[in-house]
mmCIF file of C-alpha atoms in Angstrom:
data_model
loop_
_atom_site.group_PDB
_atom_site.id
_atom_site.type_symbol
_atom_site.label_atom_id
_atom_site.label_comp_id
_atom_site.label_asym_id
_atom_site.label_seq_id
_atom_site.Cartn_x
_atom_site.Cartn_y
_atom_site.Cartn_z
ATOM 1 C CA UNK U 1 -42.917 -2.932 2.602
ATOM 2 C CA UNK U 2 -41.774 0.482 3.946
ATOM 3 C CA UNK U 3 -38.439 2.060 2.556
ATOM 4 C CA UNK U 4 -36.957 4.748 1.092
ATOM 5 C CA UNK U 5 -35.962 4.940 -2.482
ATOM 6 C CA UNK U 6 -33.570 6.894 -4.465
ATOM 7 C CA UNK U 7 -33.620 6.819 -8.237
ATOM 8 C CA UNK U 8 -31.666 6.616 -10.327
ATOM 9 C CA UNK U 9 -28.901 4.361 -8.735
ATOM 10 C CA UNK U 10 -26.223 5.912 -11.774
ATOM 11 C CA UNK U 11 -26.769 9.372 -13.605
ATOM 12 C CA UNK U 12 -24.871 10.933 -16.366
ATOM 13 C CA UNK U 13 -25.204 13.924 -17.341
ATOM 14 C CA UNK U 14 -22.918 17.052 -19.226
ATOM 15 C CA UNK U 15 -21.194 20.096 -17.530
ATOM 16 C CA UNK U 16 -23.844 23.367 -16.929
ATOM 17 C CA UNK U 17 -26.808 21.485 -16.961
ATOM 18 C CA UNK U 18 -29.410 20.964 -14.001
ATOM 19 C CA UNK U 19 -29.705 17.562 -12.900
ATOM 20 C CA UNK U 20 -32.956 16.505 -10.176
ATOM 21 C CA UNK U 21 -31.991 13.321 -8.106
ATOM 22 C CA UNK U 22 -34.928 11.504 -6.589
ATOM 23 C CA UNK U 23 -35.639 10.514 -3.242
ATOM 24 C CA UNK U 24 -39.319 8.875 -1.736
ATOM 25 C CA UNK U 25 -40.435 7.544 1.285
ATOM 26 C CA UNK U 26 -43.363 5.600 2.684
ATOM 27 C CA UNK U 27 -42.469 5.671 5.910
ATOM 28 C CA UNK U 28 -44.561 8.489 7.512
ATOM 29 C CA UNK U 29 -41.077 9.484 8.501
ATOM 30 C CA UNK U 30 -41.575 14.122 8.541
ATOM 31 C CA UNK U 31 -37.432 14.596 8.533
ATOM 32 C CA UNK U 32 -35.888 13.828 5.308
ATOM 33 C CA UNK U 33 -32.067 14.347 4.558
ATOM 34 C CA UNK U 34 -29.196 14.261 1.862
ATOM 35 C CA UNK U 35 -26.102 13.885 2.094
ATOM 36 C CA UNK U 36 -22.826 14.045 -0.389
ATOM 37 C CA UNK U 37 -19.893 11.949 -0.129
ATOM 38 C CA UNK U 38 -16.775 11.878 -2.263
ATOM 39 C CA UNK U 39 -13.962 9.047 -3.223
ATOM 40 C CA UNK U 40 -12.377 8.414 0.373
ATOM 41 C CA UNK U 41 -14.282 11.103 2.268
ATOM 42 C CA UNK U 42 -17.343 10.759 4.763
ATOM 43 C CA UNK U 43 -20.932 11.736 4.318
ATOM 44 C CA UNK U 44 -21.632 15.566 4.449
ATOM 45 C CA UNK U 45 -25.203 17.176 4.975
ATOM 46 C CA UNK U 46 -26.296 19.430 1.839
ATOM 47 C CA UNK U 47 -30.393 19.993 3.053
ATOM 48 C CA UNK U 48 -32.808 18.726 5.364
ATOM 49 C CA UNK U 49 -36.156 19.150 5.717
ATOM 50 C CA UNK U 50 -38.503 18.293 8.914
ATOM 51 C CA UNK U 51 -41.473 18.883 7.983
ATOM 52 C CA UNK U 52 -43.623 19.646 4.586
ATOM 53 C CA UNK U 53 -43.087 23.071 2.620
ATOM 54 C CA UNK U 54 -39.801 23.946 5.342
ATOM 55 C CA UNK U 55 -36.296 22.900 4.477
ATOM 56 C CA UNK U 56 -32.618 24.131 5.943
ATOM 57 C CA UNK U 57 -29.300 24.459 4.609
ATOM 58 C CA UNK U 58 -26.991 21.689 5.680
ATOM 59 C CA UNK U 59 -22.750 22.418 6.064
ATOM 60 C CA UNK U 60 -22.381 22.130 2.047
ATOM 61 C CA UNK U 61 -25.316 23.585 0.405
ATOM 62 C CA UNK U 62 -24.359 25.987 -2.173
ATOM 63 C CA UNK U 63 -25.011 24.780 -5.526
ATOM 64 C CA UNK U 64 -27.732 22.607 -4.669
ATOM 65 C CA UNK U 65 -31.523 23.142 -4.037
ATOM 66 C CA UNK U 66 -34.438 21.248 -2.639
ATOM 67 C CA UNK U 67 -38.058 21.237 -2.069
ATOM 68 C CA UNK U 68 -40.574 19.836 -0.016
ATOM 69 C CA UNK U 69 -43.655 19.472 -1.440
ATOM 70 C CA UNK U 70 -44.650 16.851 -0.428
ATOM 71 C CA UNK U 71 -44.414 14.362 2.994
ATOM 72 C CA UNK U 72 -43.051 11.081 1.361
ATOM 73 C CA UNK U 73 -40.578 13.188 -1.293
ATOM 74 C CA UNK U 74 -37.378 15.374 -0.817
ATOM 75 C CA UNK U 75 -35.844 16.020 -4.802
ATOM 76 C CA UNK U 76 -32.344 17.355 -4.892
ATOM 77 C CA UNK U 77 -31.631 19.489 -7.824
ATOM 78 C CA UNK U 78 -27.805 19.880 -8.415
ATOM 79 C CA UNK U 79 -27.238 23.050 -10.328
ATOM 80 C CA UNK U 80 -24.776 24.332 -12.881
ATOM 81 C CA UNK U 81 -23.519 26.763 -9.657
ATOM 82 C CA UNK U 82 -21.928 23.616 -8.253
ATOM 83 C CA UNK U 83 -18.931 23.275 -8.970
ATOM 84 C CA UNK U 84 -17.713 19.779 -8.558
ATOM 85 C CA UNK U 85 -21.169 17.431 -9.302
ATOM 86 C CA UNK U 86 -19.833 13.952 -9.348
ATOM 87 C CA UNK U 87 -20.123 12.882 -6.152
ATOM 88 C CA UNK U 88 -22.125 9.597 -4.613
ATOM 89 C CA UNK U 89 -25.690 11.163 -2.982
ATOM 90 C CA UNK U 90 -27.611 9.094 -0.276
ATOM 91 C CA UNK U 91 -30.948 10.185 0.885
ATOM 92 C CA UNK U 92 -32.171 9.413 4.738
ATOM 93 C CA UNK U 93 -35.532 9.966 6.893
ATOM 94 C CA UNK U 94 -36.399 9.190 10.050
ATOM 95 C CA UNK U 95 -39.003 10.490 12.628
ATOM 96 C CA UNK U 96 -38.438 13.760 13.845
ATOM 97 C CA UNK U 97 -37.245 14.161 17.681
ATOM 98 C CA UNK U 98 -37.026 10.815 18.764
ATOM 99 C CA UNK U 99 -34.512 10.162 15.737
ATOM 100 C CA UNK U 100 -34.274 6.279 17.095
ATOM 101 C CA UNK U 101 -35.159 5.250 13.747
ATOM 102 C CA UNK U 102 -33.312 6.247 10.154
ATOM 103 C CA UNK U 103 -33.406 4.711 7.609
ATOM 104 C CA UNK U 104 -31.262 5.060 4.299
ATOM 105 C CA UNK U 105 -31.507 4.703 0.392
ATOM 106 C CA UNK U 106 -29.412 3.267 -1.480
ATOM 107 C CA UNK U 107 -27.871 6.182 -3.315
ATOM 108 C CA UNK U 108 -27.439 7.807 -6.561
ATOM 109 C CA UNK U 109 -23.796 8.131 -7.939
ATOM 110 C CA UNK U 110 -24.081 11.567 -10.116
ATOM 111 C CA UNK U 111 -21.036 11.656 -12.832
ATOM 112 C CA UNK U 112 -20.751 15.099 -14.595
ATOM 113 C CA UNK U 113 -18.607 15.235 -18.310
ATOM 114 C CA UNK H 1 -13.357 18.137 15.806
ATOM 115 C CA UNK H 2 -15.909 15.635 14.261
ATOM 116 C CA UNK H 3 -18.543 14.540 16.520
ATOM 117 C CA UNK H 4 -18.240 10.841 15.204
ATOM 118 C CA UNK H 5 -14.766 9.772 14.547
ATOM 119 C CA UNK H 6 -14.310 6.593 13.483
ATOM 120 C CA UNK H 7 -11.016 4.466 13.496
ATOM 121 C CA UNK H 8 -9.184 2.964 11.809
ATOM 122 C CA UNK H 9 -9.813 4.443 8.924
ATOM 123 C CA UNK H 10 -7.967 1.357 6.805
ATOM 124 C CA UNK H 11 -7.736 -2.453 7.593
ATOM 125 C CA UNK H 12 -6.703 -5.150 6.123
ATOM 126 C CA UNK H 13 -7.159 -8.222 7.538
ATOM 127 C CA UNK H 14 -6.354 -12.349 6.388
ATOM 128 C CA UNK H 15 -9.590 -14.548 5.946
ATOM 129 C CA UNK H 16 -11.241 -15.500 9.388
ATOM 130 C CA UNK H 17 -9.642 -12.975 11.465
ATOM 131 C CA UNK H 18 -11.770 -11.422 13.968
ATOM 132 C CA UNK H 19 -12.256 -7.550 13.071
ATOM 133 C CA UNK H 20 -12.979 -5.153 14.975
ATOM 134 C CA UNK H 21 -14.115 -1.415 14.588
ATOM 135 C CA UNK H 22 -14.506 1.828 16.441
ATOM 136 C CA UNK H 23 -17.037 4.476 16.608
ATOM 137 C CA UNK H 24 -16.865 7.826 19.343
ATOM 138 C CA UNK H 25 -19.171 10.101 19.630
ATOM 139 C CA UNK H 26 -19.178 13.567 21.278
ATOM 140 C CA UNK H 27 -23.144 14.232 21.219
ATOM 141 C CA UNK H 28 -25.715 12.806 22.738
ATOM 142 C CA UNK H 29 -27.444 10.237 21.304
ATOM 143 C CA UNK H 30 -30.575 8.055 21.773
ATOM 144 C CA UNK H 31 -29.264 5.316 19.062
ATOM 145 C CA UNK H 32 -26.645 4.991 16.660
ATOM 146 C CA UNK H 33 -26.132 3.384 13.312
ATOM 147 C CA UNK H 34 -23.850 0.761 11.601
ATOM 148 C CA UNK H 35 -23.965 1.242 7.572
ATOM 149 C CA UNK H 36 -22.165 -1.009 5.379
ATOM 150 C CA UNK H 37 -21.191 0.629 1.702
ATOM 151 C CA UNK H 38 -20.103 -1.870 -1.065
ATOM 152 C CA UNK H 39 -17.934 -1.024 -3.987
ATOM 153 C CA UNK H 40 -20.378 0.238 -6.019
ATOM 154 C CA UNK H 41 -21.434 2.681 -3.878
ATOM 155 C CA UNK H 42 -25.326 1.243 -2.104
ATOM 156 C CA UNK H 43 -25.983 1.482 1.578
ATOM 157 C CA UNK H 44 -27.280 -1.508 3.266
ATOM 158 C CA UNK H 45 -28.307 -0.491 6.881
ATOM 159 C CA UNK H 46 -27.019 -2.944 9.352
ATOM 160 C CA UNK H 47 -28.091 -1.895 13.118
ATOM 161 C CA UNK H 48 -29.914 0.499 14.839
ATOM 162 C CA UNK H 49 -28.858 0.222 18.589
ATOM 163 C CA UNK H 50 -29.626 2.133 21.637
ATOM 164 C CA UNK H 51 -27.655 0.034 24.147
ATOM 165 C CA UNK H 52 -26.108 -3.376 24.580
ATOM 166 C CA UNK H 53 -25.920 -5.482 22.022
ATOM 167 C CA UNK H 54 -26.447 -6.584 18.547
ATOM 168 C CA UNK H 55 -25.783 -9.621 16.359
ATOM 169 C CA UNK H 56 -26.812 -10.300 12.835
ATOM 170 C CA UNK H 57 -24.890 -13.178 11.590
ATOM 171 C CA UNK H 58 -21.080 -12.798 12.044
ATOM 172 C CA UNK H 59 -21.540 -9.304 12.827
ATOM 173 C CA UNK H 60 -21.995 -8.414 16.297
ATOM 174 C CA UNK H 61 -22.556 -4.567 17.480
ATOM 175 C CA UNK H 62 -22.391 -3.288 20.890
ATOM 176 C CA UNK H 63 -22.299 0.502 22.560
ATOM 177 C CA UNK H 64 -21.521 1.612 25.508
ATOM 178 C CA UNK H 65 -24.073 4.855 26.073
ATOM 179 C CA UNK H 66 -22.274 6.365 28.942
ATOM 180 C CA UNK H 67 -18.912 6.082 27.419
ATOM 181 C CA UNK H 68 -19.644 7.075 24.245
ATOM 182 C CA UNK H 69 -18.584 4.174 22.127
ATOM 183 C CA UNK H 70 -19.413 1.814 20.086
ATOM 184 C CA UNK H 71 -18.190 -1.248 18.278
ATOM 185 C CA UNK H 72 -18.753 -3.694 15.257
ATOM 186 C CA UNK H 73 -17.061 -7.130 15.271
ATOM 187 C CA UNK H 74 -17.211 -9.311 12.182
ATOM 188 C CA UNK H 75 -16.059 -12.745 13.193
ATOM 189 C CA UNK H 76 -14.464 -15.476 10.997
ATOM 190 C CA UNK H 77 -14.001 -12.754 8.145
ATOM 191 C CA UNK H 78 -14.702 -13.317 4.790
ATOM 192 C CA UNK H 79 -13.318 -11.845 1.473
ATOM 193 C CA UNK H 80 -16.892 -10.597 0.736
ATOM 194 C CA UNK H 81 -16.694 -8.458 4.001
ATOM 195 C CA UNK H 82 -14.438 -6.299 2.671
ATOM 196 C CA UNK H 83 -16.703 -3.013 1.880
ATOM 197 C CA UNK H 84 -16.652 0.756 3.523
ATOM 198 C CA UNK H 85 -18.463 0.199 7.538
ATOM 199 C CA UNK H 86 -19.540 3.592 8.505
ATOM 200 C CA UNK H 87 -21.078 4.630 12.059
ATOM 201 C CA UNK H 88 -23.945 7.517 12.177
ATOM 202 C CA UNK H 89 -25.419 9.030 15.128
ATOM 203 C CA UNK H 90 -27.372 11.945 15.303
ATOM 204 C CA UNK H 91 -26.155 15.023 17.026
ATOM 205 C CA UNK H 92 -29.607 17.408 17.245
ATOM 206 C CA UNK H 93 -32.150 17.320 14.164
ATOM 207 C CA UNK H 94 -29.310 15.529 11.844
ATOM 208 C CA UNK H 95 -27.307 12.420 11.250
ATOM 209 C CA UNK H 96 -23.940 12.975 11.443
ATOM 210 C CA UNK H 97 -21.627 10.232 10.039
ATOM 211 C CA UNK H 98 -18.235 8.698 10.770
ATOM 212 C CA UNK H 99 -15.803 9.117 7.911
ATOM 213 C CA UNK H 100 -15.819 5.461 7.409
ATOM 214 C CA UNK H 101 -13.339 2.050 8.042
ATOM 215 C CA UNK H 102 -12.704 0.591 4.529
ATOM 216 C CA UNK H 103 -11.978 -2.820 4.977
ATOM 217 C CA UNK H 104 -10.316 -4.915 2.891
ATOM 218 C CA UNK H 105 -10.747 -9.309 3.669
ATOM 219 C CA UNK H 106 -7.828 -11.165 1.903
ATOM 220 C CA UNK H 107 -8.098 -14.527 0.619
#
């Protein structure tokens, strides 16, 4: 079956080091997105990509980085820059212009100590 | 301004009331979302819809394209409904999201 899968659904890891969250897709979908949401706040764009080897900056970005290597993967590294980690992170593709069709993993809750 | 404002943003609500939520949008769309998020944090997809409406189960879904609106209902509400219901629509190349209705069922 088609999806989109984030891994892994709970990471741990200590202050000032780089953490890589996971996101693929078999969809054939060319935009892929993530997003950051903290306790009692909304989903906010960090990156999003369109197409392969071309990302942009989404409203929170700094502290984060991406690549797009590939069509069916969009990694999120969260760097020691960022200052407040812990957050919940949910990856989304869809088809680019039409954007009738998203669809969503299931997310990755990052918790820094 | 967010361009998807959601409301309310709490509820509470007695087993088998009829719940409803709101969604308004200031872009234009071609379809718009309904997510559910569980405690726990996962996103379960519920509809994708472009006009009209939607039912899945107690859960019915409508929007109103020209207005700018859209709606979820859960009927006969159960304690296991309770969860975070969050409306996305996307406003040029992104999703933007809805801050979310937490909803709380009570026995």
């Amino acid at each position: 079956d088609g999806g989109i899968t984030q891994s892994p659904k709970y990471l741990f890891r200590k202050e000032g080091q780089n953490v890589t969250l996971s996101c693929e897709q078999n969809l054939n979908h060319d935009a892929m997105y993530w997003y950051r949401q903290d306790p009692g706040q909304g989903l906010r764009l960090i990156y999003y990509s369109q197409i392969v080897n071309d990302f942009q900056k989404g409203d929170i970005a700094e502290g984060y980085s991406v690549s797009r290597e590939k069509k069916e993967s969009f990694p999120l590294t969260v760097t020691s820059a960022q200052k407040n980690p812990t957050a919940f992170y949910l990856c989304a593709s869809s088809k680019v212009g039409a954007f009738v069709e998203a669809f969503f993993g299931q997310g990755t809750r990052l918790t820094v100590v | 301004k967010n361009e998807v404002e959601q409301s309310p943003q709490n509820l509470t609500a007695q087993e088998g009331e009829f719940i409803t939520i709101n969604c308004s949008y200031s872009v234009g769309i071609s379809a718009l979302h309904w997510l559910q998020q569980h405690p726990g944090g996962g996103i379960v997809s519920l509809f994708m819809l472009s006009s009209g409406k939607k039912k899945h189960g107690r859960l019915i879904a409508t929007i109103n394209i020209q207005e700018k609106h859209s709606s979820l209902h859960i009927t006969a509400s159960h304690p296991r409904d309770s969860a975070v219901y969050i409306c996305a629509a996307p406003a040029g190349n992104k999703l933007t999201f809805g801050g979310g209705t937490r909803v709380l069922v009570k026995p």
